[in-house]
mmCIF file of C-alpha atoms in Angstrom:
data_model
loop_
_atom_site.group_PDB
_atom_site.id
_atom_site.type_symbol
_atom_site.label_atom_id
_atom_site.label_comp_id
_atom_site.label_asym_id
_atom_site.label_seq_id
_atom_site.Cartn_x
_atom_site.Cartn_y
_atom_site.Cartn_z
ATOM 1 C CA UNK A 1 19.110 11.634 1.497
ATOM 2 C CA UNK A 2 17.808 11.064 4.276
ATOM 3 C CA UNK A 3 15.698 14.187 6.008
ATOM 4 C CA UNK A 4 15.400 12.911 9.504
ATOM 5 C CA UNK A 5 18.750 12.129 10.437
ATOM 6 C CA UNK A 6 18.678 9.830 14.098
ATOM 7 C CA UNK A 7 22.075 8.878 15.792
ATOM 8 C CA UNK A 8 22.950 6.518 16.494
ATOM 9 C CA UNK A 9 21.225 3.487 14.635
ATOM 10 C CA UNK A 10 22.371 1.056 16.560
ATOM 11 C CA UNK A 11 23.103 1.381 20.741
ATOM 12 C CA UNK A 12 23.805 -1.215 23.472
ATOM 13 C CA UNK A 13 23.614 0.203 26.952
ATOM 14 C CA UNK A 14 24.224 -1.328 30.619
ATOM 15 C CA UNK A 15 21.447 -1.247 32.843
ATOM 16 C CA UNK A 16 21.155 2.123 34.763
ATOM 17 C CA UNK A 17 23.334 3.907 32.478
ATOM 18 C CA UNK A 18 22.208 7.575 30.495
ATOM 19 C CA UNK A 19 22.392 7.626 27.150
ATOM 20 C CA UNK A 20 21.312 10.578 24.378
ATOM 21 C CA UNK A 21 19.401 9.847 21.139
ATOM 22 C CA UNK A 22 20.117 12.587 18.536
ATOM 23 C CA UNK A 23 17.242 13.999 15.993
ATOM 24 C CA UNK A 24 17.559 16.251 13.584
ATOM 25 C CA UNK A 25 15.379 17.150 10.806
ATOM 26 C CA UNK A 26 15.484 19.200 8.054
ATOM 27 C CA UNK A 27 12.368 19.403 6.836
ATOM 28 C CA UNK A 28 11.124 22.806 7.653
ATOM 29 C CA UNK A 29 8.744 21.263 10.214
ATOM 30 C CA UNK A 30 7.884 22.947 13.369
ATOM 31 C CA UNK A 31 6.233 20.272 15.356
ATOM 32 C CA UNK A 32 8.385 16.912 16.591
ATOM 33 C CA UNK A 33 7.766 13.788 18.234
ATOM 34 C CA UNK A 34 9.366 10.526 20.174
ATOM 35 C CA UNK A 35 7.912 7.237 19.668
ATOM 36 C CA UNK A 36 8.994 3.787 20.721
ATOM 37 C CA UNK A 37 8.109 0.671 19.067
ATOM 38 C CA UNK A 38 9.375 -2.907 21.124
ATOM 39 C CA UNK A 39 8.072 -6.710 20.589
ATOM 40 C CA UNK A 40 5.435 -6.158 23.229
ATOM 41 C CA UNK A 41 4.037 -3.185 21.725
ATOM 42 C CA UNK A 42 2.984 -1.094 19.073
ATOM 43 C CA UNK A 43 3.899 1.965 17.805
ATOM 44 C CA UNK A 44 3.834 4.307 21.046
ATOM 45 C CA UNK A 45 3.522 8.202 21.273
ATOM 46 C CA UNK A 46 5.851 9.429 23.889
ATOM 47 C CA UNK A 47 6.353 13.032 23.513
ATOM 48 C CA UNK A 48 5.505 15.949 20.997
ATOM 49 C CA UNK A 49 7.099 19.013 20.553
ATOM 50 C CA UNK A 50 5.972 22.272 18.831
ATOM 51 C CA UNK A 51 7.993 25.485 18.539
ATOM 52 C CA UNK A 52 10.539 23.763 20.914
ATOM 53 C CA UNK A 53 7.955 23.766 23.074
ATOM 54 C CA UNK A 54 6.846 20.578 25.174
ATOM 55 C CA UNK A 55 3.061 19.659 23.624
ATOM 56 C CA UNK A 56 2.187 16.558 25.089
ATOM 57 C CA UNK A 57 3.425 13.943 27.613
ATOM 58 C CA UNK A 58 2.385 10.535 26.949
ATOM 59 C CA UNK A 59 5.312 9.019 29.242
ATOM 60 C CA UNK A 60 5.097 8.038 33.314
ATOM 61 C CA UNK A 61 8.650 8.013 33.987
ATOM 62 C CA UNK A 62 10.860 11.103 34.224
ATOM 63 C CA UNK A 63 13.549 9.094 33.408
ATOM 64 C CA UNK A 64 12.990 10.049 29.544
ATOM 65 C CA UNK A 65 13.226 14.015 28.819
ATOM 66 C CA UNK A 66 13.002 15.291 25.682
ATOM 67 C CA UNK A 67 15.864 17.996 24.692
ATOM 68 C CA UNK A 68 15.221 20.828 21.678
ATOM 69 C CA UNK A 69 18.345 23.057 21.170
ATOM 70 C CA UNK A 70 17.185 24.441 18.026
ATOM 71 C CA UNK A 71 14.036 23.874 16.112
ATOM 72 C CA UNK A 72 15.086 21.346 13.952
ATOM 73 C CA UNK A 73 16.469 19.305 17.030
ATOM 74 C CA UNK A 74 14.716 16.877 19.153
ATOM 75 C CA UNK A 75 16.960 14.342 21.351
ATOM 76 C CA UNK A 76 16.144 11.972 23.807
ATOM 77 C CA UNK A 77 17.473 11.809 27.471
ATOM 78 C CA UNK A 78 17.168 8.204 29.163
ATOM 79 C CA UNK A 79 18.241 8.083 32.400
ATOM 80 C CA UNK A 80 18.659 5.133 34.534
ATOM 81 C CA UNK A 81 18.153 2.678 32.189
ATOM 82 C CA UNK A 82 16.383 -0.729 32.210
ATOM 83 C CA UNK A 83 16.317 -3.568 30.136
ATOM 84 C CA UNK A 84 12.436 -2.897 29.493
ATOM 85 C CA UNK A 85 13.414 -0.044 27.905
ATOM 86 C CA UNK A 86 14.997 -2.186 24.907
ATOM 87 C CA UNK A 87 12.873 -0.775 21.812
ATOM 88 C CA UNK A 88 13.281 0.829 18.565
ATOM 89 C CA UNK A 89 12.688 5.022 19.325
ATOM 90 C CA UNK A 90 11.844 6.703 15.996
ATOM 91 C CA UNK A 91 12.227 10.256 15.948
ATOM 92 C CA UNK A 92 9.408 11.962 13.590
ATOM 93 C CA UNK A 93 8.004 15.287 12.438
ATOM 94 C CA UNK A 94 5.243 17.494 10.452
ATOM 95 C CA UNK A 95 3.938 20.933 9.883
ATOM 96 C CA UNK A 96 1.640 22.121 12.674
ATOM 97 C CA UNK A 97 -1.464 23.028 12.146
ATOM 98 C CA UNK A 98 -3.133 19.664 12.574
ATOM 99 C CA UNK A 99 -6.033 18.987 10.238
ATOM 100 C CA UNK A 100 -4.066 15.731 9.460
ATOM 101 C CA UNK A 101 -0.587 16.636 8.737
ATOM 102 C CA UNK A 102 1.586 13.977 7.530
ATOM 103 C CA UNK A 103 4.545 12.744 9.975
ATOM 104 C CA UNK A 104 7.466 11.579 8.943
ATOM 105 C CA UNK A 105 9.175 9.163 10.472
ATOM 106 C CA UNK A 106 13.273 8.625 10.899
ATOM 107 C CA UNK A 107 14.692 5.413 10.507
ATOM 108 C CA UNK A 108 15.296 4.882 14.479
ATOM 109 C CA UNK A 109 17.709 4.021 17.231
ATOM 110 C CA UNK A 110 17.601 0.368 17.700
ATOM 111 C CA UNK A 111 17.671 0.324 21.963
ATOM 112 C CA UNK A 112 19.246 -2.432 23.954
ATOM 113 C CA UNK A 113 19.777 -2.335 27.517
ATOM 114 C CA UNK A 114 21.353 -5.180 28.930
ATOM 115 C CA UNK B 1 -7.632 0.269 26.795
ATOM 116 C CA UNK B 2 -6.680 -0.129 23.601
ATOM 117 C CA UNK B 3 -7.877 3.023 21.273
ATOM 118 C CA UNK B 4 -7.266 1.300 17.875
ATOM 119 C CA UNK B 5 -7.362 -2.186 17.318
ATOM 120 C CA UNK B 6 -6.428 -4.145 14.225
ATOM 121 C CA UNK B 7 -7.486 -7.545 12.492
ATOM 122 C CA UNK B 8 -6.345 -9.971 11.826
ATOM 123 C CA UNK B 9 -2.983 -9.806 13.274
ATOM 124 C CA UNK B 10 -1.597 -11.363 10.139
ATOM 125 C CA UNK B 11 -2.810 -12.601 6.684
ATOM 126 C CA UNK B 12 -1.424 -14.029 3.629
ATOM 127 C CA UNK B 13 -2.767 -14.097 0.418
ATOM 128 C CA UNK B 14 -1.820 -15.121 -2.865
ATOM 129 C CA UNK B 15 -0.283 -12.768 -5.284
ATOM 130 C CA UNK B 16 -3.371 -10.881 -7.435
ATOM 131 C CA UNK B 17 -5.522 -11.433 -4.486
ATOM 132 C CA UNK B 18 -7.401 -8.676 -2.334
ATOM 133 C CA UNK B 19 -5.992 -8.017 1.013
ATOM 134 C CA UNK B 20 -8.681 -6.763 3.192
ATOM 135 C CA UNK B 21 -7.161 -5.282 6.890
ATOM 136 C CA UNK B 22 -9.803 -4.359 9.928
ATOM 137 C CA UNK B 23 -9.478 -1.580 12.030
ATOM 138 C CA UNK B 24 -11.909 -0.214 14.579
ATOM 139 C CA UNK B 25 -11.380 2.738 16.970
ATOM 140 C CA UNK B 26 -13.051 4.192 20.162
ATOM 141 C CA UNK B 27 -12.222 7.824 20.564
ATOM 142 C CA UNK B 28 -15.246 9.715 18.687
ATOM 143 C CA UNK B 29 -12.975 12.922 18.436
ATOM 144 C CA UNK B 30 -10.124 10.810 16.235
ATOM 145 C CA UNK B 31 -10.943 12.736 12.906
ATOM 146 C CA UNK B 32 -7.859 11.446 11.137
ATOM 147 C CA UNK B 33 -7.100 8.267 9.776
ATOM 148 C CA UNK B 34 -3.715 7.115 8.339
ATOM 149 C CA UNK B 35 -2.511 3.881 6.940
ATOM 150 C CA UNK B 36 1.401 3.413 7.424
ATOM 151 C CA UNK B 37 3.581 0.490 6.353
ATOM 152 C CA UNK B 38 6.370 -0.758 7.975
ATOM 153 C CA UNK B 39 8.892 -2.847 5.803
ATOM 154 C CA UNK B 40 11.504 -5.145 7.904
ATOM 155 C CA UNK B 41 14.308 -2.921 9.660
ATOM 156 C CA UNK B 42 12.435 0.450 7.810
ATOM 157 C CA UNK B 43 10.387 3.134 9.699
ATOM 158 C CA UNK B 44 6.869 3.350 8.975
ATOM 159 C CA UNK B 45 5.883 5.283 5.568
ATOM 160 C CA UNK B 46 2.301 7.052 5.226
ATOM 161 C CA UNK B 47 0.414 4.573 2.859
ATOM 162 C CA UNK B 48 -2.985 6.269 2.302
ATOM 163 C CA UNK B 49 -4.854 8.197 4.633
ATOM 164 C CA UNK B 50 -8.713 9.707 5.371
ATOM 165 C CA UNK B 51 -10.880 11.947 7.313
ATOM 166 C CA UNK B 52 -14.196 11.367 8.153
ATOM 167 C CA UNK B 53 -16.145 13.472 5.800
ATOM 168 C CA UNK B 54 -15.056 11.097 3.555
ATOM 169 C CA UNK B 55 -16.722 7.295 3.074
ATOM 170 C CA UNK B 56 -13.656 5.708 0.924
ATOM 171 C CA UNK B 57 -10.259 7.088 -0.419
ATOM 172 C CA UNK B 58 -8.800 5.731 -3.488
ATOM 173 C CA UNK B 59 -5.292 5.659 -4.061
ATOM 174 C CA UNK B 60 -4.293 3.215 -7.083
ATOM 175 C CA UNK B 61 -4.437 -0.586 -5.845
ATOM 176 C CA UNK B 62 -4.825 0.776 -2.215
ATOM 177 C CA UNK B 63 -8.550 1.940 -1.319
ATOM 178 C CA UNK B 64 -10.155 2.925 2.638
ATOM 179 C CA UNK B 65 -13.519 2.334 3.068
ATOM 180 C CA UNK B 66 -14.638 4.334 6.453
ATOM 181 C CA UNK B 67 -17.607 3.792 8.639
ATOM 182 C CA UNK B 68 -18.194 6.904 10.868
ATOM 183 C CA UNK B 69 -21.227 5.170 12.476
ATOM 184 C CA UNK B 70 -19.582 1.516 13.652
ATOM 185 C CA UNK B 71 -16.149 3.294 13.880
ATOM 186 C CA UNK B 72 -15.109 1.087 11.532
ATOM 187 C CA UNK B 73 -12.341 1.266 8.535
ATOM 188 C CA UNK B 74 -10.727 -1.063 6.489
ATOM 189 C CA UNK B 75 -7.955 -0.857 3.621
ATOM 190 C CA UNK B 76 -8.341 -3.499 0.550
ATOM 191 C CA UNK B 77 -5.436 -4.015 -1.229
ATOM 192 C CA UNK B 78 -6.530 -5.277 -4.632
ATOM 193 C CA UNK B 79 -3.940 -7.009 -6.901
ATOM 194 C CA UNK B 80 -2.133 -7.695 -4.308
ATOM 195 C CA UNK B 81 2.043 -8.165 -5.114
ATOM 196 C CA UNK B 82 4.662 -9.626 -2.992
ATOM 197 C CA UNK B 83 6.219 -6.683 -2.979
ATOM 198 C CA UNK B 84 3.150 -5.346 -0.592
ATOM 199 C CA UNK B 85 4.275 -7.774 2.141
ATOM 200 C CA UNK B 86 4.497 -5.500 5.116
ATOM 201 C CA UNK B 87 3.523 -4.752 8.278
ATOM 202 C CA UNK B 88 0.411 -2.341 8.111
ATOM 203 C CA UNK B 89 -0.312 -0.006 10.887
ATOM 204 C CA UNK B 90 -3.873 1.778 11.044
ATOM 205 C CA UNK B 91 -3.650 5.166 13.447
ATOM 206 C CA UNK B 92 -5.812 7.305 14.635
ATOM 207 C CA UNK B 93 -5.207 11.457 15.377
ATOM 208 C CA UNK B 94 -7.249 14.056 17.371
ATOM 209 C CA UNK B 95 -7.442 16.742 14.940
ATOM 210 C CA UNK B 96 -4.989 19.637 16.184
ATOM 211 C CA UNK B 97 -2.348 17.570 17.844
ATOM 212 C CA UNK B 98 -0.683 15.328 15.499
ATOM 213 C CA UNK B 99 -0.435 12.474 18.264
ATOM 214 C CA UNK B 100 -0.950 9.444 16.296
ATOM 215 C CA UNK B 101 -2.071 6.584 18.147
ATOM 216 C CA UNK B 102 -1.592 3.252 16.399
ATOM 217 C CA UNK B 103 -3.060 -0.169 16.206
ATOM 218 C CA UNK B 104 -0.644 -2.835 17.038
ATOM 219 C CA UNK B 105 -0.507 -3.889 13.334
ATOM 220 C CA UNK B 106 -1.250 -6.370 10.409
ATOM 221 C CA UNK B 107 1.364 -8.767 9.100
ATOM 222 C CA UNK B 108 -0.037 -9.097 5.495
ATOM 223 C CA UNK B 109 2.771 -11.791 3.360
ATOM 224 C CA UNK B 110 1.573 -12.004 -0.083
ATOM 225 C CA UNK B 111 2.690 -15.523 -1.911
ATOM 226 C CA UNK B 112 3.528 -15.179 -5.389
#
């Protein structure tokens, strides 16, 4: 069973529509995180959550905001949306503490605007 | 500026075979070092994974050898099967904060 559980897997969007991405996890983690992974580049660290609270910023445009309802809950806001944005955005979590905690990733919301 | 960067970009060897994949890094206060796959339409998996008070890591076929000095890692993959055809991701961390910041991959195909 999966224990990051992303929604949906698959999304097509029109350009400068809003869409959600849901994350939930359920594996007694307290810290969260956004990446986004496209053709053009690698793995990227967007945003990281701890405690529901907003850790670090790693993206220039305010058109993404990160949304924690509850602590196992992480979604993604993307506003105004642009083809450029098409990418893979994996969800993923650990303990806190650092010291080299092992994330885990979901299995991702394929992303195309179009 | 790239913080991680990865070589080659892809590599195939023959089944047996050891796959050896470069990474180098800039960021002296990275203190973390994890290895993640990435299989075709999967999300990366932690492979193997060291800190630097550590010179090499062992894990079965899969084995980092770390440079603190040069900034310099590398994971051999010894026996290699074509089952370890993957993408392979070397990442770096800043010890506290769990932001991983990846390499932009090596394509490793192993021919049976």
């Amino acid at each position: 069973d999966p224990k990051i559980i992303q929604k949906p897997k698959y999304l097509v969007a029109v350009t400068g529509s809003e869409k959600i991405l849901i994350c939930e996890q359920y594996l007694g983690h307290n810290a969260m995180y956004w990446y986004r992974q496209s053709a053009k580049k690698p793995l990227e660290f967007m945003f990281s959550y701890s405690y529901q609270k907003l850790m670090d910023n790693q993206t220039a445009s305010s058109r993404f905001q990160p949304q924690s309802s509850k602590k196992n809950h992480l979604d993604l806001q993307i506003t105004a949306l642009k083809p450029d944005d098409s990418a893979t955005y994996f969800c993923a979590s650990s303990h806190t503490g650092g010291e080299g905690t092992e994330v885990f990733f979901g299995k991702g919301t394929r992303l195309t605007v179009v | 500026q790239q913080q991680v960067r990865q070589s080659p970009q892809s590599l195939t060897v023959w089944e047996g075979e050891t796959a050896i994949l470069n990474c180098s890094y800039e960021d002296s206060t990275f203190d973390y070092f994890p290895w993640y796959w990435q299989f075709p339409r999967e999300s990366p998996a932690l492979l193997i994974a060291i800190r630097p008070v550590s010179n090499k890591k062992e894990d079965g076929r899969f084995t980092i050898f770390f440079n603190k000095r040069e900034k310099k890692l590398s994971l051999h993959i010894t026996d290699s099967q074509p089952g370890d055809s993957a993408t392979y991701f070397c990442a770096a961390n800043d010890s506290g904060y769990n932001k991983l910041t990846f390499g932009k991959g090596t394509v490793l195909l192993v021919s049976p």
